[in-house]
Short mmCIF file of C-alpha atoms in Angstrom, two decimals:
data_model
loop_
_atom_site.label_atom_id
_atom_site.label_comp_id
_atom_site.label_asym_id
_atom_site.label_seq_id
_atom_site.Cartn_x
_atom_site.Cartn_y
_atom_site.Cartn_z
CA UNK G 1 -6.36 -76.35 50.02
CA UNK G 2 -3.26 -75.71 47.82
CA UNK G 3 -3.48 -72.12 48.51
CA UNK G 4 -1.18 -72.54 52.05
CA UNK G 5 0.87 -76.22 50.53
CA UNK G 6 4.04 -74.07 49.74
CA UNK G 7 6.78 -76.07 48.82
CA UNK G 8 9.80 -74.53 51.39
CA UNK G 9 13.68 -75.37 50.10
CA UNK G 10 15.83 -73.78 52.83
CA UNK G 11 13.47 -71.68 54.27
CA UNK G 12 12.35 -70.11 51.17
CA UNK G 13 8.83 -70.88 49.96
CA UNK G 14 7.37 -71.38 46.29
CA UNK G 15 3.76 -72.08 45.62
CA UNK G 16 4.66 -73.77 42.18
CA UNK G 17 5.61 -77.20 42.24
CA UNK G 18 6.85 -76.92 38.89
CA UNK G 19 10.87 -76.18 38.10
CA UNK G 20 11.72 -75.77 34.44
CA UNK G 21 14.80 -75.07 32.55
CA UNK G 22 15.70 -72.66 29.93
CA UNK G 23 17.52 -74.74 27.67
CA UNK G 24 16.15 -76.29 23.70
CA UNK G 25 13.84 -73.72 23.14
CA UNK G 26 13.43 -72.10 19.50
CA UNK G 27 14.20 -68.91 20.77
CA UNK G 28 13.73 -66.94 23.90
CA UNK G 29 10.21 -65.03 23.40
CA UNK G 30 9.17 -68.88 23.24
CA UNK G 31 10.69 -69.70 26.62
CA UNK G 32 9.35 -66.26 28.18
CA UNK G 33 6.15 -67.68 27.37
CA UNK G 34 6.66 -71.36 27.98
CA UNK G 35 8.00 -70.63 31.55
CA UNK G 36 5.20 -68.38 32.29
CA UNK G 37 2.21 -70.78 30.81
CA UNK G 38 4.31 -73.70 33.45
CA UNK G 39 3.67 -71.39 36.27
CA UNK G 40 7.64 -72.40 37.37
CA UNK G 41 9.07 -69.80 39.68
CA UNK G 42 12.15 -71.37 39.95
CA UNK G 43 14.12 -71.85 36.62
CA UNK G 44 17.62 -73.40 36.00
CA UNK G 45 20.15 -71.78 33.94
CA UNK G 46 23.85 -72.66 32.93
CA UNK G 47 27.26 -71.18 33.10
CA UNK G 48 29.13 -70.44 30.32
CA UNK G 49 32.08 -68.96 29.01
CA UNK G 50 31.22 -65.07 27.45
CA UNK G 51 31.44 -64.75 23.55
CA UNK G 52 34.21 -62.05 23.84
CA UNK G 53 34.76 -61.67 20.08
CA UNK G 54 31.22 -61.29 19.44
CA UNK G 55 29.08 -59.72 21.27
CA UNK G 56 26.08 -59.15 19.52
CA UNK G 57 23.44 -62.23 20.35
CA UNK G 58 20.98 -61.41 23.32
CA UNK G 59 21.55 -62.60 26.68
CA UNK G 60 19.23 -64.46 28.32
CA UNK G 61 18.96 -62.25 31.49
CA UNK G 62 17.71 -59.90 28.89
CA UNK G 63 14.82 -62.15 28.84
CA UNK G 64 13.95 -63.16 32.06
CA UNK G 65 12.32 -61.16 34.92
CA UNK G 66 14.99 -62.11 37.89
CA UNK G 67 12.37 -60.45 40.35
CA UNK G 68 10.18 -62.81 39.20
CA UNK G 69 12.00 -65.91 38.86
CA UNK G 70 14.52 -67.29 41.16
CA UNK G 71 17.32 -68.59 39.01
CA UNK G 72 18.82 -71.55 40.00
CA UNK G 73 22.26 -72.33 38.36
CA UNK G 74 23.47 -75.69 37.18
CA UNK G 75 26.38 -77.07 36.76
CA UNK G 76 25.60 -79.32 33.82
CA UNK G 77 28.65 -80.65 31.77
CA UNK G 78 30.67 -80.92 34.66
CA UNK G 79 32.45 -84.59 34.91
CA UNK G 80 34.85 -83.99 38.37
CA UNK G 81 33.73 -82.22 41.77
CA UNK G 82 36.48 -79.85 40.83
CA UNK G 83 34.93 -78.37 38.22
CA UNK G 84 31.35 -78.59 39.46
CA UNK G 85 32.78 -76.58 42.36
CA UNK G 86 34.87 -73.93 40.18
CA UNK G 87 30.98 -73.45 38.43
CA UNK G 88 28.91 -72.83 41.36
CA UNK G 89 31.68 -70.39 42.43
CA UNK G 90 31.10 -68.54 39.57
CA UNK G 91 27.74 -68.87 39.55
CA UNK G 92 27.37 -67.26 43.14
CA UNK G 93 29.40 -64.58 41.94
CA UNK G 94 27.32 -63.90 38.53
CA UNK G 95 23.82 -64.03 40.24
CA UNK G 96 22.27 -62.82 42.98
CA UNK G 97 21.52 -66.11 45.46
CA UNK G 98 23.71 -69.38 46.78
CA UNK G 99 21.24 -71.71 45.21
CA UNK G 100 22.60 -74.00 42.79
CA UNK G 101 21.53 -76.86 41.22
CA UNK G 102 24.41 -79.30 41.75
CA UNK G 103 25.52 -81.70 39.00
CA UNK G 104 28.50 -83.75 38.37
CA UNK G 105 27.69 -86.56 35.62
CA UNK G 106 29.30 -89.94 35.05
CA UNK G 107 29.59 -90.24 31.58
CA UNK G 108 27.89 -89.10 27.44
CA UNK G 109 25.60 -91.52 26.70
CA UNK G 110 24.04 -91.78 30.28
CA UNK G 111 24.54 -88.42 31.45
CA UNK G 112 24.12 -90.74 35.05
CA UNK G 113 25.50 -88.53 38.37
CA UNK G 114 28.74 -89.77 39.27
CA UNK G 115 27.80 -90.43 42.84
CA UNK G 116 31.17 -90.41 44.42
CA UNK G 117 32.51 -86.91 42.89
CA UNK G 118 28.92 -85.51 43.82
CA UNK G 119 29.32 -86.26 47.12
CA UNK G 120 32.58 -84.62 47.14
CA UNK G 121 31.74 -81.57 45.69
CA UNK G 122 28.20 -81.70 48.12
CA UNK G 123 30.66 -81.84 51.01
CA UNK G 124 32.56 -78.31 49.78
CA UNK G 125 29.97 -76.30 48.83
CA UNK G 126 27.78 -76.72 51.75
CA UNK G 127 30.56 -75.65 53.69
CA UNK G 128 31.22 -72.90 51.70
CA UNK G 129 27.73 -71.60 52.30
CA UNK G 130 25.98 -72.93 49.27
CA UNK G 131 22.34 -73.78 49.29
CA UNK G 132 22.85 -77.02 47.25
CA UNK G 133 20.22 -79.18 45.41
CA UNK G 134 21.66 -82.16 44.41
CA UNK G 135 20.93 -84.28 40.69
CA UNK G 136 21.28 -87.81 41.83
CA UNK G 137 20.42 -91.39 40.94
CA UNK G 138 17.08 -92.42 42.92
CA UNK G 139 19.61 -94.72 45.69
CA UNK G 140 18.19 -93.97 48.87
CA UNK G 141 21.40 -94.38 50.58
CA UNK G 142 23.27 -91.82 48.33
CA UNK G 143 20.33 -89.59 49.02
CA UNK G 144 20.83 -89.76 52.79
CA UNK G 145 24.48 -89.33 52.72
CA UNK G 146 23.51 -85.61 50.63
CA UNK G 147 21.01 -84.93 53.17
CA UNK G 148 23.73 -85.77 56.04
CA UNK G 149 26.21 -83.76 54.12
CA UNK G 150 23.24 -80.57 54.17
CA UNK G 151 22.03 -80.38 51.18
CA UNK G 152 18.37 -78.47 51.37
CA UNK G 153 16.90 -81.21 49.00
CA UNK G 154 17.66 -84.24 46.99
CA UNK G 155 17.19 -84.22 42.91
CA UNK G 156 16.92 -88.38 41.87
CA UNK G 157 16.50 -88.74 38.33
CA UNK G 158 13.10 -90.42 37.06
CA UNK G 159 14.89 -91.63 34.01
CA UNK G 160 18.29 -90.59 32.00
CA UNK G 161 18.18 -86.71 31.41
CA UNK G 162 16.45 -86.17 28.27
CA UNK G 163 14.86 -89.54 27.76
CA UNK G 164 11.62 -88.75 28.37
CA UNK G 165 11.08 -92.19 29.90
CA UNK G 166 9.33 -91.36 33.51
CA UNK G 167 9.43 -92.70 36.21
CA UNK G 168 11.15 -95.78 36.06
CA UNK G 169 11.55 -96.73 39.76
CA UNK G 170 8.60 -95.53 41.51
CA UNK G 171 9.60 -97.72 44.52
CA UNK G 172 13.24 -96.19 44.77
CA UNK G 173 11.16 -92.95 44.88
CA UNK G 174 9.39 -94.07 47.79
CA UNK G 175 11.63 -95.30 49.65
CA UNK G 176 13.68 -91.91 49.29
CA UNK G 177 10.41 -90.22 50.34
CA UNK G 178 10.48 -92.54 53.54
CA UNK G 179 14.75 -92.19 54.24
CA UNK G 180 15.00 -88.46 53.89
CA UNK G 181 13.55 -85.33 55.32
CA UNK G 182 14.58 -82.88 52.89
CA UNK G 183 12.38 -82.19 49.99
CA UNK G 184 12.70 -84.61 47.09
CA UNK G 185 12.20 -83.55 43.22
CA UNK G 186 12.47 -85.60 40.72
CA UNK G 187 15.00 -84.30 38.23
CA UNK G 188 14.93 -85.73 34.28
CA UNK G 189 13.02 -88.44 32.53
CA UNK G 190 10.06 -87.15 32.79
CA UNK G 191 8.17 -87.07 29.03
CA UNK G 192 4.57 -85.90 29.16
CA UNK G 193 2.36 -85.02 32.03
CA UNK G 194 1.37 -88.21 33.33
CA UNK G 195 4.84 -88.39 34.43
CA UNK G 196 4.48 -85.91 36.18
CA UNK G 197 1.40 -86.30 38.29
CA UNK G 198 3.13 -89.83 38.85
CA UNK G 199 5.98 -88.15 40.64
CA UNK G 200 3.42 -86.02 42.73
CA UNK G 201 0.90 -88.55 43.54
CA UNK G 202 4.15 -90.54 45.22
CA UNK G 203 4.44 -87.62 47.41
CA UNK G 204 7.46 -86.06 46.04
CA UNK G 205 7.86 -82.44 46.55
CA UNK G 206 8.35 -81.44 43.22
CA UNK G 207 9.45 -81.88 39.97
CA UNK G 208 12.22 -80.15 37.82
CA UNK G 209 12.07 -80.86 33.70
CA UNK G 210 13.16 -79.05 30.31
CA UNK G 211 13.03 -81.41 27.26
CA UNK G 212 9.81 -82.78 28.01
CA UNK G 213 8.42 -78.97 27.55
CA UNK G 214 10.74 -77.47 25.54
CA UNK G 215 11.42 -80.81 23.07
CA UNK G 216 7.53 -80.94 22.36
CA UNK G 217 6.18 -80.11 19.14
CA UNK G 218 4.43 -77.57 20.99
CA UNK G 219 6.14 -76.80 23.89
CA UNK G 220 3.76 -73.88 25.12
CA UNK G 221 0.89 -76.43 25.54
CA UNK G 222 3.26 -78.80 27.04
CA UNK G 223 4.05 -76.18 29.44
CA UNK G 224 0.64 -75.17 30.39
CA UNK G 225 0.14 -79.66 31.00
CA UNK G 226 2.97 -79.85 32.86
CA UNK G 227 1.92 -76.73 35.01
CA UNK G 228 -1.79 -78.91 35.45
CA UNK G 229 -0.31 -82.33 36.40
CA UNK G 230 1.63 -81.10 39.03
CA UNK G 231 -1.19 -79.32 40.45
CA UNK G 232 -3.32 -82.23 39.72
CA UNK G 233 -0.80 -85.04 40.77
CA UNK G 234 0.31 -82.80 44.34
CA UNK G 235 -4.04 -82.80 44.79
CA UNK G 236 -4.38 -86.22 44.53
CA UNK G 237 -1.32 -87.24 46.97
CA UNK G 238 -3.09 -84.54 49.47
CA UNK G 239 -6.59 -86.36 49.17
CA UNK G 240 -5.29 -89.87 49.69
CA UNK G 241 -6.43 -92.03 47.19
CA UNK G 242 -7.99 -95.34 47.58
CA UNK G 243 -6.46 -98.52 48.12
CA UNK G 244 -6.27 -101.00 44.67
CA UNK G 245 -8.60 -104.27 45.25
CA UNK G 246 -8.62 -106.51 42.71
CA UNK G 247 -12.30 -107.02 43.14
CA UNK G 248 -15.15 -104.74 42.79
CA UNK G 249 -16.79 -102.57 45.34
CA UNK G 250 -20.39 -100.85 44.58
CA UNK G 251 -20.56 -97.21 44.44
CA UNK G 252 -24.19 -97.42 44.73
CA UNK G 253 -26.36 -98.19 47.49
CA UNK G 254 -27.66 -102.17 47.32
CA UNK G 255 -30.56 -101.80 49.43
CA UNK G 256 -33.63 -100.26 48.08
CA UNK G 257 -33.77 -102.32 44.65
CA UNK G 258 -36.62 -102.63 43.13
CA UNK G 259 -38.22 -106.42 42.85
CA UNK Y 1 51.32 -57.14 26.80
CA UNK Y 2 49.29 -60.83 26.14
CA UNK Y 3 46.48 -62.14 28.37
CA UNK Y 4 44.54 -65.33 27.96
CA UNK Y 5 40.58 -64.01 28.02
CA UNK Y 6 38.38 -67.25 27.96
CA UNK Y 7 41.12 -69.48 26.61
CA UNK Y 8 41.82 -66.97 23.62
CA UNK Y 9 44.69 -64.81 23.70
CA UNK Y 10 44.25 -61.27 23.73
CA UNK Y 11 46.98 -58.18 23.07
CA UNK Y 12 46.00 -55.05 25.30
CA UNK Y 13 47.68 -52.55 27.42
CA UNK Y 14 47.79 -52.54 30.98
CA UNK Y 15 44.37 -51.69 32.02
CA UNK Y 16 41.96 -52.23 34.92
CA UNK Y 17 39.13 -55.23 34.78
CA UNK Y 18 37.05 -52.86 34.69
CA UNK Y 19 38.41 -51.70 31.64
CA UNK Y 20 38.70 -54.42 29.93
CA UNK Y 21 34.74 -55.44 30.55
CA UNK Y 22 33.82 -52.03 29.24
CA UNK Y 23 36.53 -52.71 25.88
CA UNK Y 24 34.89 -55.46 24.68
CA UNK Y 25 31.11 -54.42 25.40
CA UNK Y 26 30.27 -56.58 28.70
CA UNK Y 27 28.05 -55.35 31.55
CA UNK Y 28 29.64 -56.10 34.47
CA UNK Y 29 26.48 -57.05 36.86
CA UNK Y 30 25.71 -59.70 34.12
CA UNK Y 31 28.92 -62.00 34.67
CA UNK Y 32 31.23 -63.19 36.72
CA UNK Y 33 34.74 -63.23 36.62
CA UNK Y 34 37.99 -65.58 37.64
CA UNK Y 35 41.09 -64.02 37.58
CA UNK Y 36 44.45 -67.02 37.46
CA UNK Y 37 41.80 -69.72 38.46
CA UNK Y 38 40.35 -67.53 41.51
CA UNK Y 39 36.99 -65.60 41.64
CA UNK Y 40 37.31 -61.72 41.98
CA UNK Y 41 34.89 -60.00 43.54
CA UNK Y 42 33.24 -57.44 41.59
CA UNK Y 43 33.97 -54.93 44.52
CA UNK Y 44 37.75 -55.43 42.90
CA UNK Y 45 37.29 -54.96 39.14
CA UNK Y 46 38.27 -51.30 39.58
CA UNK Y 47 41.53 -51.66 41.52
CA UNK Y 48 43.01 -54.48 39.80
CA UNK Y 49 45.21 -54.18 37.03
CA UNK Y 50 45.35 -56.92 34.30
CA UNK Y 51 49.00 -58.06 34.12
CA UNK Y 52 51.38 -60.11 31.27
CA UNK Y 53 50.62 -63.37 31.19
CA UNK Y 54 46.90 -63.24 33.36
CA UNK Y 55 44.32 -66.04 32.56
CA UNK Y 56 40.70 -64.53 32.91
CA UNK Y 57 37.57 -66.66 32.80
CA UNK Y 58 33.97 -64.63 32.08
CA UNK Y 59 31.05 -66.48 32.52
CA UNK Y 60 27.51 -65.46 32.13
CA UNK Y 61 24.34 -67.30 32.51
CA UNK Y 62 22.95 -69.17 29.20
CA UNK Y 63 19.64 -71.28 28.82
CA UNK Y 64 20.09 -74.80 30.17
CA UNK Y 65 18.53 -77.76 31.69
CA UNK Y 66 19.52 -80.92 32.32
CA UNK Y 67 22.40 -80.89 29.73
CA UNK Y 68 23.51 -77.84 27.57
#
């Protein structure tokens, strides 16, 4: 059943579910390992400035297979479209592909998208070519204006990056699910793997996380959950579950009893 | 003759980009590069010359998330 469910972003097809990043880990044999027990084939990366005076720590591309993986840059820590734009430039230019996880935050303590400059820089890089998956709040109406725009899927947050707190708005989720056509992936929030079988059993087409694997006390199991309640969540939405009555129904036959 | 490299100034003389990458110990398939606030392709890190004064940005990829 799952074997022909790809998930398809821009005509390019993954059979994992599962996005993870590469940030918080101890070190990066743990995050080799971590990424491959999540089964992720997509994995997002940042841009950064080169250490020019020293040059002697490991890069990460060291680390990770890039025939393997398909690296999806981010442009986290970005505040204006500007310089959200200026990064995926750069990023284009550094890798290999036009896919870029687009970011442009609001403010510290949130870390919320600033809808308005994300829209902006949306508008640019699609025209420039970009193949652009959007972090957003879960607004279904900001959503549809990124799919208008052409972005090749829409990123609403389950909860504040980092917070671990799920999915706090499962309705905004599916109402997103019901405005758009694009696929949807829930980006951030999402703390341990009920989370995210809740995102999947909404019908959302994937999910993207990094602190709730790599901020676990043991992020390799976390990794290897996460990788399991996808799978398990994406099953469930497939096989329709049953409607909630508040009364009971027998699951066993009630002729036939014995007198 | 100065350049700004990543915000830092930097004393060299006159050399390709090229150059420069290969000075300070940086493979140049691994990073990108913005020379005065616009990307150069790496088709043109041979043929152009760093001059007084240039701003260069080099970027690589690091680990990263949802924040960094």
């Amino acid at each position: 059943m799952s074997a022909n469910d790809k998930l398809v972003i821009a005509g390019r097809s993954f059979t994992s579910r599962l996005m993870v990043g590469t940030g918080k880990y101890a070190d990066f044999p743990q995050m080799v390992q971590a990424i491959e027990l999540s089964g992720a084939e997509i994995v997002t990366v940042a841009v950064r400035r080169v250490n020019i005076s020293d040059r002697s720590k490991e890069s990460l591309l060291d680390h990770l297979d890039t025939k393997k993986y398909t690296l999806l840059p981010n442009t986290a820590g970005c505040y204006t479209a500007d310089d959200a734009v200026r990064t995926c430039r750069l990023a284009r230019e550094a890798g290999l592909s036009d896919f870029v996880k687009l970011e442009v935050l609001g403010d510290e303590k949130t870390l919320f998208p600033d809808n308005e400059e994300l829209l902006k820089a949306a508008t640019i890089l699609v025209k420039e070519g970009f193949t652009v998956l959007p972090y957003t709040t879960d607004d279904p109406i900001v959503c549809k204006k990124l799919e208008d725009i052409g972005c090749a899927a829409v990123m609403p947050l389950g909860a504040p990056i980092g917070s671990g707190l799920g999915i706090r708005n499962p309705y905004n989720i599916r109402i997103i699910l019901d405005t758009v056509k694009v696929p949807v992936i829930v980006d951030a929030g999402v703390g341990t793997a009920s989370d995210a079988a809740i995102a999947m059993e909404l019908g959302c087409d994937g999910v993207l996380m990094n602190t709730g694997i790599a901020g676990a006390r043991d992020p390799l199991a976390m990794a290897e959950a996460m990788n399991l309640a996808v799978r398990a969540g994406r099953l469930a939405y497939r096989a329709g579950r049953i409607p909630k009555k508040l009364y009971a129904t027998a699951s066993s036959p009630v002729e036939g009893m014995i007198e | 003759m100065e350049i700004i490299v990543n915000g830092e100034s930097k004393t060299i003389t006159p050399m390709s980009v090229t150059a420069f990458l290969e000075s300070v110990g940086i493979d140049p398939t691994r990073v990108a590069v913005e020379l005065n606030l616009d990307i150069l392709p790496k088709g043109e890190y041979k043929e152009t010359t760093l001059r007084e004064g240039d701003r260069l940005e080099i970027v690589h990829f690091v680990g990263g998330g949802g924040r960094p």
